[in-house]
Coordinates of C-alpha atoms in Angstrom, one line a residue:
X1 CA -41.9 292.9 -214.1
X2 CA -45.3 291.2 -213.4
X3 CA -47.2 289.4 -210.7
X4 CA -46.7 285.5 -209.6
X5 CA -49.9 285.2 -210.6
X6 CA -49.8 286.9 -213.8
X7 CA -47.2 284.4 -214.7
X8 CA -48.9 281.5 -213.1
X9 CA -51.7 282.3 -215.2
X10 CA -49.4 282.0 -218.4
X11 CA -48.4 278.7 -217.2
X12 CA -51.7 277.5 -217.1
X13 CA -52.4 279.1 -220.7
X14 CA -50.0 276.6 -222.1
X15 CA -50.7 274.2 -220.2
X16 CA -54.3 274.1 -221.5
X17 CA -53.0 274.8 -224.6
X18 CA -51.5 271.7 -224.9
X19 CA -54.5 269.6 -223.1
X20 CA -52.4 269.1 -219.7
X21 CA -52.9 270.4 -216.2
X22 CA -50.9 271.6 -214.0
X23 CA -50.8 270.7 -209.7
X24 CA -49.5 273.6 -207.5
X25 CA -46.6 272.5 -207.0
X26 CA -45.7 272.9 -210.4
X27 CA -46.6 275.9 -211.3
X28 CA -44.8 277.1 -208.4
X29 CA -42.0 275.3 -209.3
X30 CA -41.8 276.7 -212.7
X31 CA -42.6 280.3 -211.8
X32 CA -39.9 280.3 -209.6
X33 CA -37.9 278.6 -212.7
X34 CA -39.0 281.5 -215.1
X35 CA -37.9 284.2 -212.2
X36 CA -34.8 282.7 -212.2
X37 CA -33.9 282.3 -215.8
X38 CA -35.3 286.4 -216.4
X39 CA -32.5 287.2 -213.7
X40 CA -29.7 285.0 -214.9
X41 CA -30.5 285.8 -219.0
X42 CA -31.7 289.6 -218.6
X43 CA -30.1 290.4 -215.4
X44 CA -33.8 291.8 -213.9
X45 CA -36.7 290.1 -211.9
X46 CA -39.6 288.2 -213.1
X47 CA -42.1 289.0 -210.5
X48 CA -42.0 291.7 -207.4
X49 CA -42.5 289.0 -204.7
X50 CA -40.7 287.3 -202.4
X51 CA -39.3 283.7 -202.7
X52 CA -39.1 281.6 -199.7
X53 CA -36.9 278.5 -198.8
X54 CA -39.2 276.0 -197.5
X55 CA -39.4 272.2 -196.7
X56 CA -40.0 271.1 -200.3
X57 CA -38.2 273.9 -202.3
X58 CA -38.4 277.9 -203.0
X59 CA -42.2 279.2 -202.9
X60 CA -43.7 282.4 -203.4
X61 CA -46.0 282.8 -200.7
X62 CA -48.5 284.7 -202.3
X63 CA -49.0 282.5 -204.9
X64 CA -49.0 279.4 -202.8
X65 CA -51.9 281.1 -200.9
X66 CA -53.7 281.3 -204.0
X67 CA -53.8 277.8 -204.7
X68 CA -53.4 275.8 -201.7
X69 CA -57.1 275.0 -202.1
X70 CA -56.7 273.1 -204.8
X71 CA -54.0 271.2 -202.9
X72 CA -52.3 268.2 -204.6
X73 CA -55.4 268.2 -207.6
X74 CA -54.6 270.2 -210.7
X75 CA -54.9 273.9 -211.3
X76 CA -58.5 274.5 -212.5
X77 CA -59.2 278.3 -214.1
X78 CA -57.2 281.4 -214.0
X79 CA -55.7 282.8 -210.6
X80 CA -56.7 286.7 -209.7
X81 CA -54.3 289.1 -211.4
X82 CA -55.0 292.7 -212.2
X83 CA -51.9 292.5 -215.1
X84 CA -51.9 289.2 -217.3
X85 CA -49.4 291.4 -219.9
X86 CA -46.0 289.9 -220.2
X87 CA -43.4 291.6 -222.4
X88 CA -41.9 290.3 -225.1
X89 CA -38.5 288.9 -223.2
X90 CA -41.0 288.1 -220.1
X91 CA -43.1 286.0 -222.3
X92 CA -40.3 284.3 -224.4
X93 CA -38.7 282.9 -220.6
X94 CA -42.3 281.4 -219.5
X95 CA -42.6 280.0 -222.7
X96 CA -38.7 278.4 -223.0
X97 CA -39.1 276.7 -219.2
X98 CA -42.4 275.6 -220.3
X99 CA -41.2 273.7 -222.7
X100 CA -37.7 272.6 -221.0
X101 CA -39.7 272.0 -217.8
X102 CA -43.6 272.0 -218.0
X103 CA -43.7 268.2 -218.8
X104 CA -42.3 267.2 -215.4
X105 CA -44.0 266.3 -212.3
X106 CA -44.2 268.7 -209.2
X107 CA -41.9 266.2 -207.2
X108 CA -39.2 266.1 -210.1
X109 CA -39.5 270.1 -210.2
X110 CA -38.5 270.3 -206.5
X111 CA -35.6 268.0 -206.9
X112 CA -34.1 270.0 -209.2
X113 CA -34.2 273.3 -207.0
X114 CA -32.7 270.9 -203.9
X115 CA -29.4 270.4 -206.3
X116 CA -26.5 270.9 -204.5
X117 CA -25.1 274.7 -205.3
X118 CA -28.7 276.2 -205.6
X119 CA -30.3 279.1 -204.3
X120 CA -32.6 277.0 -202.2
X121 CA -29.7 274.8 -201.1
X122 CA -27.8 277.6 -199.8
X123 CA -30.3 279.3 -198.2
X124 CA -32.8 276.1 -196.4
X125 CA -32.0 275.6 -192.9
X126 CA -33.5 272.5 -191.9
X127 CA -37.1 272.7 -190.8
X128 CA -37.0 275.8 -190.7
X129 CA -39.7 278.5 -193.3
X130 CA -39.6 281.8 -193.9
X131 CA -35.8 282.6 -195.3
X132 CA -35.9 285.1 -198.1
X133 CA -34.1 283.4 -201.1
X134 CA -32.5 287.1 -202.5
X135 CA -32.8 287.8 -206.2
X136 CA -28.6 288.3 -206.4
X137 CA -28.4 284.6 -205.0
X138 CA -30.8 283.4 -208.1
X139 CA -29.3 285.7 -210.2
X140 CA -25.7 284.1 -210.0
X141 CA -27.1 280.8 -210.0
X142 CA -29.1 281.1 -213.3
X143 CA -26.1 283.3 -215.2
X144 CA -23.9 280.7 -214.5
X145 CA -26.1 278.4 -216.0
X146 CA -26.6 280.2 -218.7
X147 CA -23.2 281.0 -219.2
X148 CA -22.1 277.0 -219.2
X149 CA -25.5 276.4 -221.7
X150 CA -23.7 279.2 -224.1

C-alpha cells in the first residue's frame, strides 16, 4: 500500500513520459481509478487515505490539498511523498488505467465516477462534502467490473 501522492507522482511519471500533462482533476480522478481497480483485481487498497464524495466526484483530500494550487493549470513537478516505491501488482494497475484512462480530460474522468451504480453515486448526497466513500463499496464495484471484463 502506498501514499496518494506516491501514486500521483507515478501518474505524472507517465504522463511526462509520454510529453502530456496532467490537471488535478485528473490525477485525482485516476488515483482514485487505480485504488479502485487494486481493490476489485487484488482484493487490497491502493493507498491508506480516505476518499470523499464530493460535488464533482470521489477525492482524496489529502491529495487535493496538495494540488489545489495549481488549480485548473496542469500538474508541474513531483508532489511530496516520503515512498515513491510501488510494487510490482501496485505498479502494473497505475500503469493499465493510465493507458485505459490517462488520455481523457478531468471533466470526462468525473463523468465516469457519477455513473449510475457507483461508489460515488451511492454514497453523494446532494451538496453535501465529507462522506467517506468505504473501500468494501469500491471494492464490489470494481470486482464486478472486473468480473464482467473477464
Amino acid at each position: 500500500m502506498s501514499t496518494a501522492n506516491a501514486v500521483a507522482n507515478r501518474f505524472l511519471e507517465l504522463a511526462e513520459n509520454d510529453n502530456s500533462q496532467l490537471t488535478p482533476m485528473q490525477v485525482l480522478k485516476l488515483v482514485y481509478m487505480a485504488h479502485g481497480w487494486m481493490l476489485g483485481l487484488y482484493h487490497r487498497p491502493l493507498i491508506d487515505q480516505r476518499i470523499e464524495a464530493w460535488r464533482y466526484g470521489p477525492v482524496i483530500p489529502t491529495l487535493y490539498d496538495a494540488m489545489r494550487h495549481f488549480r485548473s493549470s496542469p500538474v508541474t513537478g513531483r508532489l511530496p511523498a516520503n515512498d515513491n516505491i510501488l510494487d510490482p501488482s501496485e505498479s502494473d494497475v497505475v500503469e493499465q488505467v493510465y493507458r485505459n484512462y490517462g488520455h481523457l480530460s478531468g471533466i470526462a474522468l468525473s463523468r465516469l465516477t457519477h455513473q449510475s451504480g457507483t461508489p460515488w453515486e451511492q454514497t453523494y448526497r446532494g451538496d453535501f462534502m465529507g462522506d467517506e466513500i468505504p473501500n468494501d463499496v469500491i471494492e464490489a464495484y470494481y470486482a464486478g467490473r472486473a468480473a464482467r471484463a473477464a
